[in-house]
C-alpha cells in the first residue's frame, strides 16, 4: 500500500467534507500539524468540529481556520492566548466543549481503544458535570465521559518511514500518538522521511498500521509561544 504523498493537498484528497470531526495533534505550538491544517483551510471545507488541546495562538495553527470561520466547534482543554477564539466564543459564533486536560487525553485514548465511555472523578461538582451521568463507586462520585473517535486525525512527527511508523520528539508526544489511533483515517506529516526498516522498532511511537497517508514537510517552523528573556550576567 502506497502511503507517501507529494504534498499535504494530495494527502488529504478525497478525505475532507463539510461537517466532519477532525483531531489535530500537538501541545501549545509544539508538534502541531501546521502544513496539514493549512491545507484543510485552503480546501474550503466548513462547519468542522476540531478536537485539539488548544487552537494555537492568533495567526498560527488552527487559528488560521478560525480566521476563515471554517470551525463550528472546538473540543479542547485550553482556550487562553487566542483572542480570536475568545471573541468568536463570546459572540456565540463558536461552540466549545471544554474538557479538563487529562479527561480530554483519556477520551481520545478510549476512543482509539474502542472504549465508548469511562468514569472519572475529575469535574464532579463543577460546571463540567452539567448534563452528564454521575455514578457512585465505593462511596465516591464519578462522571461518565464519552470516548472520542474522529473522521480524520492529522498528526505531526519528527521522523517517519515509508510504512507509516512514526517517532515524535519530546512534548509532541502529548496528544499526537493517541490521536493517531482514534480516527477512521490518520494522515501524518513528518520532518524526516526514511525508508521502511530504518527506524529501530523499539523507537517507534506510532506503528504504521494506524497511518494511512504520510507527507514529508521538512524542518518544522519552531514557533515560540512566549519569549521571555533576561540580560546575561556578563552583560549586566
XYZ file of C-alpha atoms in Angstrom:
236
model
C 0.000 0.000 0.000
C 1.480 3.334 -1.079
C 1.302 5.747 1.850
C 3.639 8.547 0.802
C 2.130 11.587 -0.940
C 3.982 14.500 -2.559
C 2.236 17.282 -0.633
C -0.407 17.985 2.005
C -3.134 18.774 -0.521
C -2.838 15.409 -2.252
C -2.514 13.602 1.103
C -5.948 14.956 2.080
C -7.573 14.437 -1.315
C -10.935 12.689 -1.010
C -10.924 12.751 2.795
C -12.446 16.160 3.532
C -16.119 17.102 3.725
C -18.244 19.708 5.450
C -19.354 18.937 8.996
C -16.687 16.338 9.785
C -14.784 15.842 13.057
C -11.006 16.216 12.878
C -8.411 15.543 15.567
C -5.359 17.776 15.407
C -2.285 16.807 17.413
C 0.230 18.902 19.286
C 0.512 20.769 22.549
C 0.602 24.555 22.542
C 2.631 25.231 19.414
C 4.746 22.092 19.797
C 4.119 19.227 17.395
C 1.169 20.847 15.623
C 0.429 19.548 12.094
C 0.630 23.038 10.650
C 1.119 22.079 6.993
C -1.904 19.755 7.016
C -4.114 22.250 8.845
C -3.236 24.923 6.291
C -4.200 22.508 3.501
C -7.551 21.969 5.227
C -8.031 25.728 5.343
C -7.196 26.059 1.654
C -9.694 23.306 0.752
C -12.609 25.480 1.901
C -14.451 22.795 3.907
C -16.597 24.270 6.674
C -18.730 23.524 9.745
C -15.853 21.496 11.161
C -15.506 20.116 14.677
C -11.896 20.051 15.845
C -10.575 18.015 18.752
C -7.375 19.687 19.895
C -5.786 20.588 23.204
C -5.945 24.227 22.086
C -6.330 26.281 18.908
C -2.814 27.640 18.705
C -2.309 31.380 19.046
C -3.553 34.179 16.829
C -2.289 33.637 13.291
C -0.701 30.232 13.953
C -2.106 26.700 13.846
C -5.848 26.127 13.966
C -6.343 29.847 14.498
C -5.929 30.148 10.722
C -9.157 28.171 10.310
C -10.879 30.341 12.893
C -9.951 33.361 10.767
C -11.855 31.865 7.826
C -14.701 30.682 10.112
C -14.392 27.090 8.942
C -14.548 25.727 12.514
C -18.002 25.406 14.058
C -16.993 23.658 17.282
C -13.867 23.068 19.356
C -13.417 20.187 21.821
C -10.496 21.495 23.845
C -8.923 21.840 27.263
C -7.115 25.183 26.930
C -8.577 28.283 25.321
C -6.197 31.016 26.532
C -3.743 33.047 24.449
C -6.047 33.182 21.428
C -8.059 36.397 21.224
C -9.947 35.294 18.111
C -11.027 32.057 19.827
C -12.372 34.049 22.782
C -14.094 36.627 20.579
C -15.911 34.032 18.479
C -16.939 32.013 21.534
C -18.248 35.027 23.467
C -20.131 36.205 20.368
C -21.832 32.809 20.052
C -20.151 32.077 16.722
C -18.098 29.143 18.011
C -19.239 26.187 20.097
C -16.909 24.966 22.819
C -16.920 21.617 24.589
C -14.496 22.251 27.430
C -12.562 19.362 28.982
C -10.029 19.052 31.789
C -6.762 18.217 30.050
C -6.422 14.719 31.489
C -10.052 13.966 30.654
C -9.528 15.066 27.054
C -6.462 12.856 26.745
C -8.326 9.873 28.173
C -11.374 10.467 25.938
C -9.086 10.275 22.917
C -7.206 7.223 24.225
C -10.515 5.496 24.986
C -11.823 6.206 21.505
C -8.722 4.687 19.961
C -9.042 1.626 22.204
C -12.705 1.074 21.297
C -13.972 2.114 24.735
C -17.238 4.071 24.345
C -17.255 5.644 27.816
C -15.489 5.693 31.192
C -15.890 7.194 34.659
C -13.656 9.807 36.274
C -13.727 11.888 39.457
C -12.393 14.923 37.606
C -15.061 17.595 37.280
C -17.542 16.215 39.814
C -19.489 19.079 41.377
C -18.336 21.630 38.770
C -19.755 23.085 35.557
C -18.032 20.240 33.714
C -20.562 17.834 35.255
C -23.661 19.573 33.890
C -25.801 17.173 31.856
C -23.518 14.193 32.470
C -24.295 10.937 34.233
C -22.926 10.727 37.780
C -22.426 7.305 39.345
C -21.173 6.249 42.754
C -18.372 3.725 43.238
C -17.170 2.790 46.738
C -18.828 5.869 48.195
C -17.238 8.267 45.670
C -18.984 10.104 42.824
C -17.695 9.805 39.265
C -18.653 11.431 35.958
C -19.253 9.415 32.834
C -17.237 10.742 29.897
C -17.597 9.541 26.314
C -14.666 8.337 24.237
C -13.833 10.354 21.129
C -13.381 8.914 17.649
C -12.971 11.242 14.675
C -13.465 11.053 10.932
C -9.882 12.230 10.398
C -6.767 12.733 12.521
C -3.826 14.881 11.455
C -0.555 14.455 13.356
C 3.000 15.804 13.220
C 6.037 13.592 13.789
C 9.749 14.238 13.824
C 10.551 11.120 11.793
C 8.557 8.585 9.833
C 9.266 5.770 7.408
C 7.505 4.854 4.191
C 5.477 2.194 6.038
C 3.992 4.890 8.311
C 5.909 4.148 11.518
C 6.348 7.403 13.456
C 8.709 8.864 16.039
C 7.768 12.034 17.949
C 10.070 14.352 19.893
C 9.514 15.454 23.473
C 6.296 17.453 24.073
C 4.932 16.463 20.655
C 4.150 13.073 22.248
C 1.402 14.575 24.438
C -1.526 14.201 22.037
C -0.199 13.078 18.641
C 0.261 9.354 19.472
C -3.199 8.823 20.937
C -4.924 10.853 18.230
C -3.245 8.716 15.588
C -5.237 5.730 16.893
C -8.598 7.481 17.286
C -9.861 8.219 13.784
C -11.145 6.438 10.708
C -8.173 7.813 8.741
C -4.929 9.282 10.097
C -2.663 11.445 7.942
C 0.822 12.240 9.230
C 3.237 14.987 8.315
C 6.870 14.220 9.143
C 10.000 16.323 9.224
C 12.227 13.461 8.075
C 11.060 10.578 5.881
C 13.253 7.462 5.752
C 12.937 4.056 4.057
C 10.965 1.317 5.794
C 13.209 -0.549 8.203
C 15.451 2.421 9.013
C 13.711 3.101 12.343
C 14.586 0.789 15.228
C 11.302 -0.965 16.146
C 11.979 -0.180 19.814
C 11.919 3.541 18.953
C 8.554 3.550 17.167
C 5.848 5.534 18.990
C 3.024 5.038 16.462
C 3.024 1.777 14.445
C 2.449 2.182 10.730
C -0.805 0.214 10.826
C -2.512 3.355 12.177
C -1.208 5.660 9.436
C -2.927 5.663 6.047
C -1.141 8.592 4.393
C 2.115 10.435 5.034
C 3.773 13.577 3.663
C 7.275 14.908 4.255
C 7.283 18.600 5.219
C 10.932 19.177 6.096
C 12.085 21.073 9.159
C 9.117 22.388 11.117
C 8.722 26.056 11.912
C 9.696 26.377 15.566
C 7.252 28.924 16.902
C 7.782 30.374 20.372
C 4.585 30.963 22.312
C 6.103 33.232 24.956
C 9.530 34.762 24.505
C 10.992 35.577 27.913
C 14.495 36.978 28.051
C 16.845 38.399 30.659
C 20.272 40.016 30.432
C 23.204 37.659 30.551
C 25.335 38.068 33.694
C 28.316 39.205 31.622
C 26.237 41.959 30.011
C 24.681 43.220 33.254
